[in-house]
Amino acid sequence: MQSGHHNGHRRVLDADYSKMSLNERLAFLVEGRKNPVFTTSLGIEDQVLTAALSVAAPRVRIVTLETGRLFEETMALIEQTQERYGITIERFRPDEALLADYAAQHGMNGFYESVAARHACCGVRKLEPLARALSGADLWITGLRRGQSATRSSADFIEYDAERQLVKANPLADWSIEDIKSHVAGHAIPINPLHARGYPSIGCEPCTRAIKPGEDERAGRWWWENDEQRECGLHVAQEGEQPSVQASAVNG
Ligand code: SF4
């Protein structure tokens, strides 16, 4: 059992993903996994993965973090995607007591006031629900791409998330935004109408704006913060800058 797990781990790490199709990557990644989970934000990359998983690896659980602050368009896309692919997207919502604490301390929109308040909000609305979503998972599939931002430019197909003690797979790591767009068009994959209005990366409504031509794809996220490394904490590398926030959010 132990060695089987180990061999499986090595097998997955050593594979040459660059030579495989997306469906091959997914089927290969999932083989032998007991509880593979894909977290979708309903962004365009994630829609590509949802469509592919429904064919290549339908037993993968598809989950989303329903933060309570999503765009109407995103909420509608959850429904539309379920119908289109005949799937259920599991929704993880913030814990009510933690949310009340946050509101009492910072105010519902306190995230504009300081980076700490913003991380606290993401902690309650995203990280704690994510920890629940990934509890017991043995593979975490994401839609990260190297082209999304400077922070993500070194994303590998397979990483080990030491904090969550999980193998994390980014099967679209080497896809460009052009690859994504042509795939979506070719497969008539439903996407968020906000993408066409200048939002390549879509998160919570109060924390996302449209970007200007030439800006980084994630420039519209938490745009009021100056920190080049800004992320919500879902995909922070081990040497990332917010371990204490992450730890307290996940444990709290
Ligand atoms: S993105 Fe904004 S609203 Fe959403 S959880 Fe983070 S701080 Fe809160």
PDB file of C-alpha atoms and ligand atoms in Angstrom:
ATOM      1  CA  MET A   1       0.000   0.000   0.000  1.00  0.00           C
ATOM      2  CA  GLN A   2       2.685   2.388   1.121  1.00  0.00           C
ATOM      3  CA  SER A   3       5.018   1.544  -1.749  1.00  0.00           C
ATOM      4  CA  GLY A   4       2.143   1.527  -4.207  1.00  0.00           C
ATOM      5  CA  HIS A   5       1.312   5.039  -3.207  1.00  0.00           C
ATOM      6  CA  HIS A   6       4.953   5.965  -3.556  1.00  0.00           C
ATOM      7  CA  ASN A   7       5.277   4.480  -7.014  1.00  0.00           C
ATOM      8  CA  GLY A   8       2.107   6.214  -8.067  1.00  0.00           C
ATOM      9  CA  HIS A   9       3.537   9.467  -6.834  1.00  0.00           C
ATOM     10  CA  ARG A  10       6.788   8.970  -8.769  1.00  0.00           C
ATOM     11  CA  ARG A  11       4.939   7.868 -11.877  1.00  0.00           C
ATOM     12  CA  VAL A  12       2.868  11.048 -11.817  1.00  0.00           C
ATOM     13  CA  LEU A  13       5.903  13.254 -11.173  1.00  0.00           C
ATOM     14  CA  ASP A  14       8.058  11.741 -13.889  1.00  0.00           C
ATOM     15  CA  ALA A  15       5.532  11.732 -16.710  1.00  0.00           C
ATOM     16  CA  ASP A  16       6.172  13.899 -19.739  1.00  0.00           C
ATOM     17  CA  TYR A  17       2.999  15.937 -19.720  1.00  0.00           C
ATOM     18  CA  SER A  18       4.140  18.218 -22.499  1.00  0.00           C
ATOM     19  CA  LYS A  19       3.650  15.379 -24.987  1.00  0.00           C
ATOM     20  CA  MET A  20       0.139  14.422 -23.875  1.00  0.00           C
ATOM     21  CA  SER A  21      -3.214  15.810 -24.941  1.00  0.00           C
ATOM     22  CA  LEU A  22      -5.333  17.413 -22.245  1.00  0.00           C
ATOM     23  CA  ASN A  23      -7.594  14.378 -21.958  1.00  0.00           C
ATOM     24  CA  GLU A  24      -4.557  12.093 -21.684  1.00  0.00           C
ATOM     25  CA  ARG A  25      -3.085  14.286 -18.971  1.00  0.00           C
ATOM     26  CA  LEU A  26      -6.294  14.143 -16.956  1.00  0.00           C
ATOM     27  CA  ALA A  27      -6.820  10.414 -17.317  1.00  0.00           C
ATOM     28  CA  PHE A  28      -3.195   9.790 -16.341  1.00  0.00           C
ATOM     29  CA  LEU A  29      -3.255  12.131 -13.360  1.00  0.00           C
ATOM     30  CA  VAL A  30      -6.400  10.642 -11.917  1.00  0.00           C
ATOM     31  CA  GLU A  31      -5.467   6.987 -12.313  1.00  0.00           C
ATOM     32  CA  GLY A  32      -5.253   5.292  -8.924  1.00  0.00           C
ATOM     33  CA  ARG A  33      -6.363   8.380  -7.028  1.00  0.00           C
ATOM     34  CA  LYS A  34      -9.080   7.839  -4.457  1.00  0.00           C
ATOM     35  CA  ASN A  35     -10.353  11.372  -4.078  1.00  0.00           C
ATOM     36  CA  PRO A  36      -9.261  13.720  -6.855  1.00  0.00           C
ATOM     37  CA  VAL A  37     -10.736  17.202  -6.627  1.00  0.00           C
ATOM     38  CA  PHE A  38     -10.846  20.004  -9.143  1.00  0.00           C
ATOM     39  CA  THR A  39     -11.500  23.511  -7.822  1.00  0.00           C
ATOM     40  CA  THR A  40     -13.157  25.772 -10.365  1.00  0.00           C
ATOM     41  CA  SER A  41     -13.693  29.514 -10.245  1.00  0.00           C
ATOM     42  CA  LEU A  42     -15.689  29.213 -13.475  1.00  0.00           C
ATOM     43  CA  GLY A  43     -12.956  31.199 -15.231  1.00  0.00           C
ATOM     44  CA  ILE A  44     -12.176  30.405 -18.848  1.00  0.00           C
ATOM     45  CA  GLU A  45      -9.351  27.958 -18.036  1.00  0.00           C
ATOM     46  CA  ASP A  46     -11.503  26.200 -15.492  1.00  0.00           C
ATOM     47  CA  GLN A  47     -14.305  25.851 -18.033  1.00  0.00           C
ATOM     48  CA  VAL A  48     -11.862  24.067 -20.369  1.00  0.00           C
ATOM     49  CA  LEU A  49     -11.021  21.662 -17.547  1.00  0.00           C
ATOM     50  CA  THR A  50     -14.629  21.064 -16.548  1.00  0.00           C
ATOM     51  CA  ALA A  51     -15.502  20.184 -20.143  1.00  0.00           C
ATOM     52  CA  ALA A  52     -12.504  17.845 -20.465  1.00  0.00           C
ATOM     53  CA  LEU A  53     -13.050  16.193 -17.080  1.00  0.00           C
ATOM     54  CA  SER A  54     -16.663  15.402 -17.897  1.00  0.00           C
ATOM     55  CA  VAL A  55     -15.329  13.197 -20.701  1.00  0.00           C
ATOM     56  CA  ALA A  56     -11.839  12.074 -19.663  1.00  0.00           C
ATOM     57  CA  ALA A  57     -12.186  11.726 -15.886  1.00  0.00           C
ATOM     58  CA  PRO A  58     -15.810  12.104 -14.807  1.00  0.00           C
ATOM     59  CA  ARG A  59     -15.234  10.765 -11.299  1.00  0.00           C
ATOM     60  CA  VAL A  60     -13.211  13.830 -10.331  1.00  0.00           C
ATOM     61  CA  ARG A  61     -15.203  15.979  -7.899  1.00  0.00           C
ATOM     62  CA  ILE A  62     -15.739  19.475  -9.254  1.00  0.00           C
ATOM     63  CA  VAL A  63     -16.026  22.063  -6.495  1.00  0.00           C
ATOM     64  CA  THR A  64     -16.339  25.822  -6.350  1.00  0.00           C
ATOM     65  CA  LEU A  65     -15.939  28.335  -3.555  1.00  0.00           C
ATOM     66  CA  GLU A  66     -19.181  30.233  -3.420  1.00  0.00           C
ATOM     67  CA  THR A  67     -17.798  33.232  -1.561  1.00  0.00           C
ATOM     68  CA  GLY A  68     -21.064  35.159  -1.338  1.00  0.00           C
ATOM     69  CA  ARG A  69     -19.495  38.037  -3.292  1.00  0.00           C
ATOM     70  CA  LEU A  70     -19.430  36.511  -6.782  1.00  0.00           C
ATOM     71  CA  PHE A  71     -20.714  38.267  -9.898  1.00  0.00           C
ATOM     72  CA  GLU A  72     -24.255  37.448 -11.009  1.00  0.00           C
ATOM     73  CA  GLU A  73     -22.725  36.256 -14.276  1.00  0.00           C
ATOM     74  CA  THR A  74     -20.554  33.751 -12.411  1.00  0.00           C
ATOM     75  CA  MET A  75     -23.496  32.422 -10.425  1.00  0.00           C
ATOM     76  CA  ALA A  76     -25.474  31.945 -13.646  1.00  0.00           C
ATOM     77  CA  LEU A  77     -22.533  30.171 -15.250  1.00  0.00           C
ATOM     78  CA  ILE A  78     -22.460  27.599 -12.438  1.00  0.00           C
ATOM     79  CA  GLU A  79     -26.006  26.586 -13.365  1.00  0.00           C
ATOM     80  CA  GLN A  80     -25.387  26.708 -17.091  1.00  0.00           C
ATOM     81  CA  THR A  81     -22.245  24.563 -16.797  1.00  0.00           C
ATOM     82  CA  GLN A  82     -24.021  21.927 -14.707  1.00  0.00           C
ATOM     83  CA  GLU A  83     -26.750  21.624 -17.316  1.00  0.00           C
ATOM     84  CA  ARG A  84     -24.389  21.626 -20.276  1.00  0.00           C
ATOM     85  CA  TYR A  85     -22.233  18.778 -18.932  1.00  0.00           C
ATOM     86  CA  GLY A  86     -24.755  16.949 -16.770  1.00  0.00           C
ATOM     87  CA  ILE A  87     -22.619  17.419 -13.673  1.00  0.00           C
ATOM     88  CA  THR A  88     -22.997  18.715 -10.151  1.00  0.00           C
ATOM     89  CA  ILE A  89     -20.607  21.412  -9.052  1.00  0.00           C
ATOM     90  CA  GLU A  90     -20.205  21.150  -5.280  1.00  0.00           C
ATOM     91  CA  ARG A  91     -20.473  24.547  -3.633  1.00  0.00           C
ATOM     92  CA  PHE A  92     -18.509  25.432  -0.533  1.00  0.00           C
ATOM     93  CA  ARG A  93     -19.741  28.509   1.306  1.00  0.00           C
ATOM     94  CA  PRO A  94     -18.152  30.568   4.081  1.00  0.00           C
ATOM     95  CA  ASP A  95     -18.768  29.558   7.665  1.00  0.00           C
ATOM     96  CA  GLU A  96     -21.450  31.895   9.071  1.00  0.00           C
ATOM     97  CA  ALA A  97     -19.783  32.400  12.452  1.00  0.00           C
ATOM     98  CA  LEU A  98     -16.407  33.258  10.895  1.00  0.00           C
ATOM     99  CA  LEU A  99     -18.132  35.639   8.510  1.00  0.00           C
ATOM    100  CA  ALA A 100     -19.889  37.400  11.388  1.00  0.00           C
ATOM    101  CA  ASP A 101     -16.562  37.753  13.221  1.00  0.00           C
ATOM    102  CA  TYR A 102     -14.963  39.212  10.123  1.00  0.00           C
ATOM    103  CA  ALA A 103     -17.784  41.709   9.620  1.00  0.00           C
ATOM    104  CA  ALA A 104     -17.702  42.760  13.258  1.00  0.00           C
ATOM    105  CA  GLN A 105     -13.967  43.323  13.150  1.00  0.00           C
ATOM    106  CA  HIS A 106     -13.442  44.835   9.686  1.00  0.00           C
ATOM    107  CA  GLY A 107     -16.880  45.579   8.243  1.00  0.00           C
ATOM    108  CA  MET A 108     -18.299  43.681   5.260  1.00  0.00           C
ATOM    109  CA  ASN A 109     -16.137  45.678   2.815  1.00  0.00           C
ATOM    110  CA  GLY A 110     -13.146  46.071   5.123  1.00  0.00           C
ATOM    111  CA  PHE A 111     -10.898  44.469   2.516  1.00  0.00           C
ATOM    112  CA  TYR A 112     -10.234  47.852   0.885  1.00  0.00           C
ATOM    113  CA  GLU A 113      -8.744  49.231   4.090  1.00  0.00           C
ATOM    114  CA  SER A 114      -5.629  47.090   4.459  1.00  0.00           C
ATOM    115  CA  VAL A 115      -3.875  44.080   3.013  1.00  0.00           C
ATOM    116  CA  ALA A 116      -4.367  42.313   6.334  1.00  0.00           C
ATOM    117  CA  ALA A 117      -8.127  42.915   6.243  1.00  0.00           C
ATOM    118  CA  ARG A 118      -8.216  41.690   2.646  1.00  0.00           C
ATOM    119  CA  HIS A 119      -6.335  38.516   3.521  1.00  0.00           C
ATOM    120  CA  ALA A 120      -8.676  37.987   6.438  1.00  0.00           C
ATOM    121  CA  CYS A 121     -11.688  38.241   4.117  1.00  0.00           C
ATOM    122  CA  CYS A 122     -10.155  35.811   1.602  1.00  0.00           C
ATOM    123  CA  GLY A 123      -9.350  33.597   4.571  1.00  0.00           C
ATOM    124  CA  VAL A 124     -12.975  33.384   5.649  1.00  0.00           C
ATOM    125  CA  ARG A 125     -14.582  33.354   2.200  1.00  0.00           C
ATOM    126  CA  LYS A 126     -12.062  31.224   0.313  1.00  0.00           C
ATOM    127  CA  LEU A 127      -9.311  29.542   2.311  1.00  0.00           C
ATOM    128  CA  GLU A 128     -11.389  27.994   5.063  1.00  0.00           C
ATOM    129  CA  PRO A 129     -13.975  26.692   2.572  1.00  0.00           C
ATOM    130  CA  LEU A 130     -11.127  25.464   0.353  1.00  0.00           C
ATOM    131  CA  ALA A 131      -9.652  23.544   3.266  1.00  0.00           C
ATOM    132  CA  ARG A 132     -13.015  21.833   3.704  1.00  0.00           C
ATOM    133  CA  ALA A 133     -13.289  21.166  -0.026  1.00  0.00           C
ATOM    134  CA  LEU A 134      -9.849  19.556  -0.114  1.00  0.00           C
ATOM    135  CA  SER A 135     -10.208  17.652   3.133  1.00  0.00           C
ATOM    136  CA  GLY A 136      -9.428  14.015   2.339  1.00  0.00           C
ATOM    137  CA  ALA A 137      -8.432  14.758  -1.261  1.00  0.00           C
ATOM    138  CA  ASP A 138      -5.362  13.017  -2.673  1.00  0.00           C
ATOM    139  CA  LEU A 139      -5.079  15.117  -5.830  1.00  0.00           C
ATOM    140  CA  TRP A 140      -5.894  18.774  -6.391  1.00  0.00           C
ATOM    141  CA  ILE A 141      -6.431  19.819  -9.986  1.00  0.00           C
ATOM    142  CA  THR A 142      -6.321  23.527 -10.867  1.00  0.00           C
ATOM    143  CA  GLY A 143      -6.529  25.692 -13.970  1.00  0.00           C
ATOM    144  CA  LEU A 144      -3.310  27.623 -13.290  1.00  0.00           C
ATOM    145  CA  ARG A 145      -1.360  28.737 -16.359  1.00  0.00           C
ATOM    146  CA  ARG A 146       2.145  30.173 -16.573  1.00  0.00           C
ATOM    147  CA  GLY A 147       0.879  32.997 -18.758  1.00  0.00           C
ATOM    148  CA  GLN A 148      -1.561  34.335 -16.155  1.00  0.00           C
ATOM    149  CA  SER A 149       0.882  36.441 -14.175  1.00  0.00           C
ATOM    150  CA  ALA A 150       4.504  36.836 -13.149  1.00  0.00           C
ATOM    151  CA  THR A 151       3.728  34.951  -9.924  1.00  0.00           C
ATOM    152  CA  ARG A 152       2.489  31.975 -11.928  1.00  0.00           C
ATOM    153  CA  SER A 153       5.144  31.981 -14.664  1.00  0.00           C
ATOM    154  CA  SER A 154       6.971  29.029 -13.142  1.00  0.00           C
ATOM    155  CA  ALA A 155       3.916  26.827 -12.459  1.00  0.00           C
ATOM    156  CA  ASP A 156       4.704  23.153 -13.067  1.00  0.00           C
ATOM    157  CA  PHE A 157       2.362  20.432 -14.282  1.00  0.00           C
ATOM    158  CA  ILE A 158       2.804  18.786 -10.907  1.00  0.00           C
ATOM    159  CA  GLU A 159       3.670  20.451  -7.635  1.00  0.00           C
ATOM    160  CA  TYR A 160       3.575  19.371  -4.049  1.00  0.00           C
ATOM    161  CA  ASP A 161       1.577  21.635  -1.777  1.00  0.00           C
ATOM    162  CA  ALA A 162       3.473  21.085   1.447  1.00  0.00           C
ATOM    163  CA  GLU A 163       1.037  22.992   3.602  1.00  0.00           C
ATOM    164  CA  ARG A 164      -1.943  20.976   2.443  1.00  0.00           C
ATOM    165  CA  GLN A 165       0.133  17.821   1.964  1.00  0.00           C
ATOM    166  CA  LEU A 166      -1.371  17.289  -1.424  1.00  0.00           C
ATOM    167  CA  VAL A 167      -0.219  16.698  -4.970  1.00  0.00           C
ATOM    168  CA  LYS A 168      -1.380  19.651  -7.003  1.00  0.00           C
ATOM    169  CA  ALA A 169      -1.753  19.297 -10.763  1.00  0.00           C
ATOM    170  CA  ASN A 170      -1.914  22.175 -13.220  1.00  0.00           C
ATOM    171  CA  PRO A 171      -2.682  20.383 -16.499  1.00  0.00           C
ATOM    172  CA  LEU A 172      -3.054  23.657 -18.423  1.00  0.00           C
ATOM    173  CA  ALA A 173       0.279  25.056 -17.213  1.00  0.00           C
ATOM    174  CA  ASP A 174       1.710  25.366 -20.729  1.00  0.00           C
ATOM    175  CA  TRP A 175      -1.444  26.621 -22.500  1.00  0.00           C
ATOM    176  CA  SER A 176      -1.482  30.206 -23.737  1.00  0.00           C
ATOM    177  CA  ILE A 177      -4.594  32.331 -23.545  1.00  0.00           C
ATOM    178  CA  GLU A 178      -4.865  31.917 -27.323  1.00  0.00           C
ATOM    179  CA  ASP A 179      -4.835  28.111 -26.915  1.00  0.00           C
ATOM    180  CA  ILE A 180      -7.600  28.444 -24.335  1.00  0.00           C
ATOM    181  CA  LYS A 181      -9.732  30.717 -26.488  1.00  0.00           C
ATOM    182  CA  SER A 182      -9.501  28.589 -29.600  1.00  0.00           C
ATOM    183  CA  HIS A 183     -10.303  25.438 -27.597  1.00  0.00           C
ATOM    184  CA  VAL A 184     -13.355  27.114 -26.065  1.00  0.00           C
ATOM    185  CA  ALA A 185     -14.556  28.248 -29.485  1.00  0.00           C
ATOM    186  CA  GLY A 186     -13.944  24.827 -31.032  1.00  0.00           C
ATOM    187  CA  HIS A 187     -15.889  22.973 -28.326  1.00  0.00           C
ATOM    188  CA  ALA A 188     -18.620  25.564 -27.755  1.00  0.00           C
ATOM    189  CA  ILE A 189     -17.704  25.687 -24.074  1.00  0.00           C
ATOM    190  CA  PRO A 190     -19.831  28.177 -22.101  1.00  0.00           C
ATOM    191  CA  ILE A 191     -17.788  30.975 -20.560  1.00  0.00           C
ATOM    192  CA  ASN A 192     -18.385  34.005 -18.397  1.00  0.00           C
ATOM    193  CA  PRO A 193     -19.630  36.932 -20.536  1.00  0.00           C
ATOM    194  CA  LEU A 194     -17.439  39.229 -18.415  1.00  0.00           C
ATOM    195  CA  HIS A 195     -14.323  37.921 -20.197  1.00  0.00           C
ATOM    196  CA  ALA A 196     -15.450  39.772 -23.329  1.00  0.00           C
ATOM    197  CA  ARG A 197     -15.814  42.965 -21.294  1.00  0.00           C
ATOM    198  CA  GLY A 198     -12.170  43.167 -20.261  1.00  0.00           C
ATOM    199  CA  TYR A 199     -12.104  40.742 -17.337  1.00  0.00           C
ATOM    200  CA  PRO A 200      -9.629  37.935 -18.139  1.00  0.00           C
ATOM    201  CA  SER A 201      -9.490  36.943 -14.460  1.00  0.00           C
ATOM    202  CA  ILE A 202     -12.706  37.003 -12.445  1.00  0.00           C
ATOM    203  CA  GLY A 203     -12.995  36.720  -8.705  1.00  0.00           C
ATOM    204  CA  CYS A 204     -15.312  38.378  -6.227  1.00  0.00           C
ATOM    205  CA  GLU A 205     -17.245  41.331  -7.621  1.00  0.00           C
ATOM    206  CA  PRO A 206     -15.923  44.016  -5.241  1.00  0.00           C
ATOM    207  CA  CYS A 207     -12.320  42.888  -5.811  1.00  0.00           C
ATOM    208  CA  THR A 208     -12.232  42.541  -9.604  1.00  0.00           C
ATOM    209  CA  ARG A 209     -12.112  45.216 -12.269  1.00  0.00           C
ATOM    210  CA  ALA A 210     -11.600  45.187 -16.032  1.00  0.00           C
ATOM    211  CA  ILE A 211      -7.993  45.498 -17.232  1.00  0.00           C
ATOM    212  CA  LYS A 212      -6.515  47.864 -19.778  1.00  0.00           C
ATOM    213  CA  PRO A 213      -4.779  46.681 -22.963  1.00  0.00           C
ATOM    214  CA  GLY A 214      -1.279  45.430 -22.213  1.00  0.00           C
ATOM    215  CA  GLU A 215      -1.890  44.840 -18.512  1.00  0.00           C
ATOM    216  CA  ASP A 216      -1.085  41.547 -16.817  1.00  0.00           C
ATOM    217  CA  GLU A 217      -4.056  39.138 -17.009  1.00  0.00           C
ATOM    218  CA  ARG A 218      -4.518  39.303 -13.245  1.00  0.00           C
ATOM    219  CA  ALA A 219      -4.000  43.056 -12.923  1.00  0.00           C
ATOM    220  CA  GLY A 220      -7.703  43.535 -12.261  1.00  0.00           C
ATOM    221  CA  ARG A 221      -7.618  41.510  -9.060  1.00  0.00           C
ATOM    222  CA  TRP A 222      -7.189  43.542  -5.817  1.00  0.00           C
ATOM    223  CA  TRP A 223      -5.985  46.350  -8.073  1.00  0.00           C
ATOM    224  CA  TRP A 224      -5.744  48.840  -5.196  1.00  0.00           C
ATOM    225  CA  GLU A 225      -2.920  46.834  -3.604  1.00  0.00           C
ATOM    226  CA  ASN A 226       0.629  47.570  -4.792  1.00  0.00           C
ATOM    227  CA  ASP A 227       2.036  44.190  -3.972  1.00  0.00           C
ATOM    228  CA  GLU A 228       3.126  42.480  -7.199  1.00  0.00           C
ATOM    229  CA  GLN A 229       2.710  39.089  -5.560  1.00  0.00           C
ATOM    230  CA  ARG A 230      -0.941  39.489  -4.704  1.00  0.00           C
ATOM    231  CA  GLU A 231      -2.936  36.307  -4.695  1.00  0.00           C
ATOM    232  CA  CYS A 232      -5.816  35.214  -2.537  1.00  0.00           C
ATOM    233  CA  GLY A 233      -3.747  32.576  -0.780  1.00  0.00           C
ATOM    234  CA  LEU A 234      -5.139  29.619  -2.696  1.00  0.00           C
ATOM    235  CA  HIS A 235      -2.030  29.320  -4.807  1.00  0.00           C
ATOM    236  CA  VAL A 236       0.762  30.780  -2.727  1.00  0.00           C
ATOM    237  CA  ALA A 237       4.097  29.011  -3.029  1.00  0.00           C
ATOM    238  CA  GLN A 238       5.751  27.759   0.154  1.00  0.00           C
ATOM    239  CA  GLU A 239       8.021  30.767   0.257  1.00  0.00           C
ATOM    240  CA  GLY A 240       4.982  33.021  -0.182  1.00  0.00           C
ATOM    241  CA  GLU A 241       4.499  36.108   1.890  1.00  0.00           C
ATOM    242  CA  GLN A 242       1.412  35.266   3.899  1.00  0.00           C
ATOM    243  CA  PRO A 243       1.905  32.044   5.825  1.00  0.00           C
ATOM    244  CA  SER A 244       0.473  33.317   9.099  1.00  0.00           C
ATOM    245  CA  VAL A 245      -2.725  34.519   7.462  1.00  0.00           C
ATOM    246  CA  GLN A 246      -3.025  31.278   5.581  1.00  0.00           C
ATOM    247  CA  ALA A 247      -2.449  29.145   8.619  1.00  0.00           C
ATOM    248  CA  SER A 248      -4.888  31.040  10.795  1.00  0.00           C
ATOM    249  CA  ALA A 249      -7.495  31.091   8.074  1.00  0.00           C
ATOM    250  CA  VAL A 250      -7.239  27.410   7.367  1.00  0.00           C
ATOM    251  CA  ASN A 251      -7.172  26.395  10.981  1.00  0.00           C
ATOM    252  CA  GLY A 252      -9.547  29.020  12.271  1.00  0.00           C
TER     253      GLY A 252
HETATM  254  S1  SF4 B   1     -11.688  38.505  -3.215  1.00  0.00           S
HETATM  255 FE1  SF4 B   1     -12.443  40.257  -1.995  1.00  0.00          FE
HETATM  256  S2  SF4 B   1     -14.558  39.789  -1.381  1.00  0.00           S
HETATM  257 FE2  SF4 B   1     -13.603  37.909  -2.186  1.00  0.00          FE
HETATM  258  S3  SF4 B   1     -12.895  36.870  -0.391  1.00  0.00           S
HETATM  259 FE3  SF4 B   1     -11.152  38.063  -1.114  1.00  0.00          FE
HETATM  260  S4  SF4 B   1     -11.276  40.089  -0.131  1.00  0.00           S
HETATM  261 FE4  SF4 B   1     -13.230  39.017   0.209  1.00  0.00          FE
END
